[in-house]
Short mmCIF file of C-alpha atoms in Angstrom, two decimals:
data_model
loop_
_atom_site.label_atom_id
_atom_site.label_comp_id
_atom_site.label_asym_id
_atom_site.label_seq_id
_atom_site.Cartn_x
_atom_site.Cartn_y
_atom_site.Cartn_z
CA MET A 993 20.51 -60.96 94.57
CA GLY A 994 23.32 -60.24 97.03
CA ALA A 995 26.81 -60.26 95.53
CA ALA A 996 25.49 -60.58 91.97
CA GLY A 997 23.57 -57.34 92.43
CA TYR A 998 26.65 -55.70 93.89
CA PHE A 999 28.79 -56.83 90.95
CA GLU A 1000 26.16 -55.65 88.48
CA THR A 1001 25.95 -52.24 90.16
CA MET A 1002 29.75 -51.92 90.08
CA ASN A 1003 29.85 -52.86 86.36
CA ALA A 1004 31.96 -55.91 87.22
CA THR A 1005 30.60 -57.78 84.20
CA ASP A 1006 32.78 -60.89 84.40
CA ALA A 1007 32.02 -61.34 88.11
CA TYR A 1008 28.32 -60.87 87.50
CA ASN A 1009 28.42 -63.38 84.63
CA VAL A 1010 30.17 -65.99 86.76
CA LEU A 1011 27.17 -65.96 89.10
CA THR A 1012 24.39 -65.63 86.52
CA ASN A 1013 25.40 -66.74 83.02
CA PRO A 1014 25.52 -70.42 81.96
CA ALA A 1015 28.17 -69.56 79.37
CA PHE A 1016 30.49 -68.78 82.32
CA THR A 1017 29.42 -71.32 84.95
CA GLN A 1018 28.14 -74.83 84.31
CA TYR A 1019 26.46 -75.32 87.68
CA LEU A 1020 24.32 -72.22 88.14
CA ASP A 1021 21.62 -74.38 89.72
CA GLN A 1022 23.95 -74.82 92.72
CA ILE A 1023 24.32 -71.08 93.31
CA ASP A 1024 21.70 -69.72 95.71
CA LEU A 1025 22.00 -66.04 94.79
CA GLY A 1026 21.81 -64.02 97.99
CA GLY A 1027 20.57 -66.99 100.05
CA ALA A 1028 21.30 -66.85 103.78
CA ASN A 1029 23.76 -69.77 103.59
CA SER A 1030 25.17 -68.85 100.18
CA ALA A 1031 28.63 -67.40 99.68
CA THR A 1032 26.81 -64.84 97.50
CA ASN A 1033 24.96 -63.41 100.50
CA LEU A 1034 26.37 -59.93 101.15
CA ASN A 1035 26.97 -60.71 104.85
CA ASN A 1036 28.97 -63.78 103.86
CA MET A 1037 30.87 -61.75 101.26
CA ILE A 1038 31.81 -59.23 103.95
CA LYS A 1039 32.91 -62.07 106.24
CA ALA A 1040 35.14 -63.44 103.45
CA LEU A 1041 36.71 -60.01 102.99
CA GLU A 1042 37.37 -59.88 106.74
CA TYR A 1043 39.18 -63.23 106.47
CA ILE A 1044 41.26 -61.85 103.60
CA LYS A 1045 42.11 -58.82 105.73
CA GLN A 1046 43.13 -61.13 108.60
CA GLY A 1047 45.22 -63.25 106.22
CA ASN A 1048 46.92 -60.15 104.86
CA ALA A 1049 47.80 -59.05 108.39
CA ILE A 1050 49.43 -62.44 109.01
CA ARG A 1051 51.23 -62.30 105.64
CA LYS A 1052 52.47 -58.76 106.35
CA SER A 1053 53.76 -59.83 109.79
CA LEU A 1054 55.77 -62.56 108.05
CA GLY A 1055 57.19 -60.18 105.44
CA LEU A 1056 55.05 -61.63 102.64
CA THR A 1057 53.13 -59.69 100.01
CA GLU A 1058 49.44 -59.18 100.63
CA TRP A 1059 46.80 -61.03 98.63
CA LYS A 1060 45.05 -59.07 95.93
CA VAL A 1061 41.27 -59.24 95.62
CA SER A 1062 39.33 -58.97 92.37
CA ASP A 1063 35.60 -59.04 91.77
CA THR A 1064 35.93 -61.93 89.32
CA MET A 1065 38.03 -64.06 91.66
CA MET A 1066 35.56 -63.38 94.48
CA ALA A 1067 32.65 -64.45 92.25
CA ILE A 1068 34.48 -67.62 91.21
CA ALA A 1069 35.21 -68.46 94.86
CA MET A 1070 31.53 -67.86 95.70
CA ALA A 1071 30.36 -70.13 92.88
CA ASN A 1072 32.77 -72.83 94.00
CA ALA A 1073 31.75 -72.49 97.65
CA ASP A 1074 28.06 -72.90 96.79
CA PHE A 1075 28.94 -75.92 94.63
CA GLY A 1076 30.87 -77.41 97.54
CA VAL A 1077 27.88 -77.11 99.88
CA THR A 1078 25.93 -79.48 97.65
CA TYR A 1079 28.68 -81.80 96.48
CA GLY A 1080 31.18 -81.57 99.33
CA GLY A 1081 34.09 -81.11 96.96
CA HIS A 1082 35.69 -78.88 94.38
CA SER A 1083 34.03 -78.09 91.07
CA GLN A 1084 37.29 -78.18 89.13
CA GLN A 1085 35.65 -75.71 86.72
CA PHE A 1086 37.78 -72.68 87.44
CA SER A 1087 41.51 -72.59 87.85
CA PRO A 1088 43.09 -71.71 90.22
CA ALA A 1089 40.18 -70.36 92.23
CA GLU A 1090 38.88 -73.22 94.31
CA ASN A 1091 37.46 -72.09 97.62
CA VAL A 1092 39.72 -72.84 100.55
CA ASN A 1093 37.29 -73.06 103.42
CA GLN A 1094 33.72 -73.91 104.25
CA GLY A 1095 32.21 -72.91 107.55
CA THR A 1096 35.23 -72.78 109.87
CA ASP A 1097 37.89 -70.23 110.75
CA PRO A 1098 40.66 -70.96 108.23
CA TYR A 1099 43.32 -69.37 110.39
CA LYS A 1100 42.53 -71.54 113.38
CA ALA A 1101 42.54 -74.66 111.21
CA TRP A 1102 45.40 -73.86 108.86
CA TYR A 1103 47.58 -71.18 110.30
CA THR A 1104 47.42 -71.45 114.08
CA THR A 1105 47.24 -75.25 114.33
CA GLU A 1106 49.79 -75.93 111.61
CA LYS A 1107 52.16 -73.20 112.80
CA THR A 1108 52.04 -74.62 116.32
CA ALA A 1109 52.92 -78.08 114.96
CA PHE A 1110 55.70 -76.61 112.79
CA ASP A 1111 57.17 -74.59 115.66
CA ALA A 1112 57.11 -77.69 117.90
CA ALA A 1113 58.86 -79.74 115.19
CA VAL A 1114 61.59 -77.09 114.84
CA ALA A 1115 62.00 -76.85 118.63
CA SER A 1116 62.29 -80.64 118.97
CA GLY A 1117 65.55 -80.65 117.02
CA ASN A 1118 64.42 -83.81 115.23
CA TYR A 1119 64.15 -82.05 111.87
CA PRO A 1120 67.44 -80.30 111.05
CA GLY A 1121 67.03 -77.50 108.55
CA LEU A 1122 63.24 -77.39 108.88
CA ALA A 1123 63.22 -73.77 110.02
CA GLY A 1124 64.86 -72.67 106.76
CA MET A 1125 62.49 -74.56 104.46
CA ASN A 1126 59.53 -73.13 102.55
CA ALA A 1127 55.99 -74.54 102.85
CA TYR A 1128 56.35 -76.78 99.80
CA GLN A 1129 59.59 -78.27 101.10
CA VAL A 1130 58.07 -78.79 104.56
CA ALA A 1131 55.01 -80.57 103.13
CA GLY A 1132 57.27 -83.16 101.56
CA PHE A 1133 59.59 -83.36 104.56
CA VAL A 1134 57.43 -83.77 107.65
#
């Protein structure tokens, strides 16, 4: 049962229910509990936690607060990831916990690539004030 078994053992009732109870999740048929390619597989859960650790290291280096992890949010992200494998999109069932990545290194795609483009834009001098803007301001500016 993978992550569901882990959540059950840890008495994380809400997390367990997200992955097993139709009163919590409308698309249980899309969750492959413990399956090799499922987000609920313990190896994949560990990989996700490693990505969170990597993200927190980046956030810390930038003076930002670290992300917090909860069993329920992890279960919701797992359910959404398994849904996305079948439907290629977001379930829109849970808010705000849509999964952010499927199958690639999110830091290579989102942090490294985008930061390189941002740094180049700042260095070009073509975007005055860009260096002092937050991510939401930049998204509307560039």
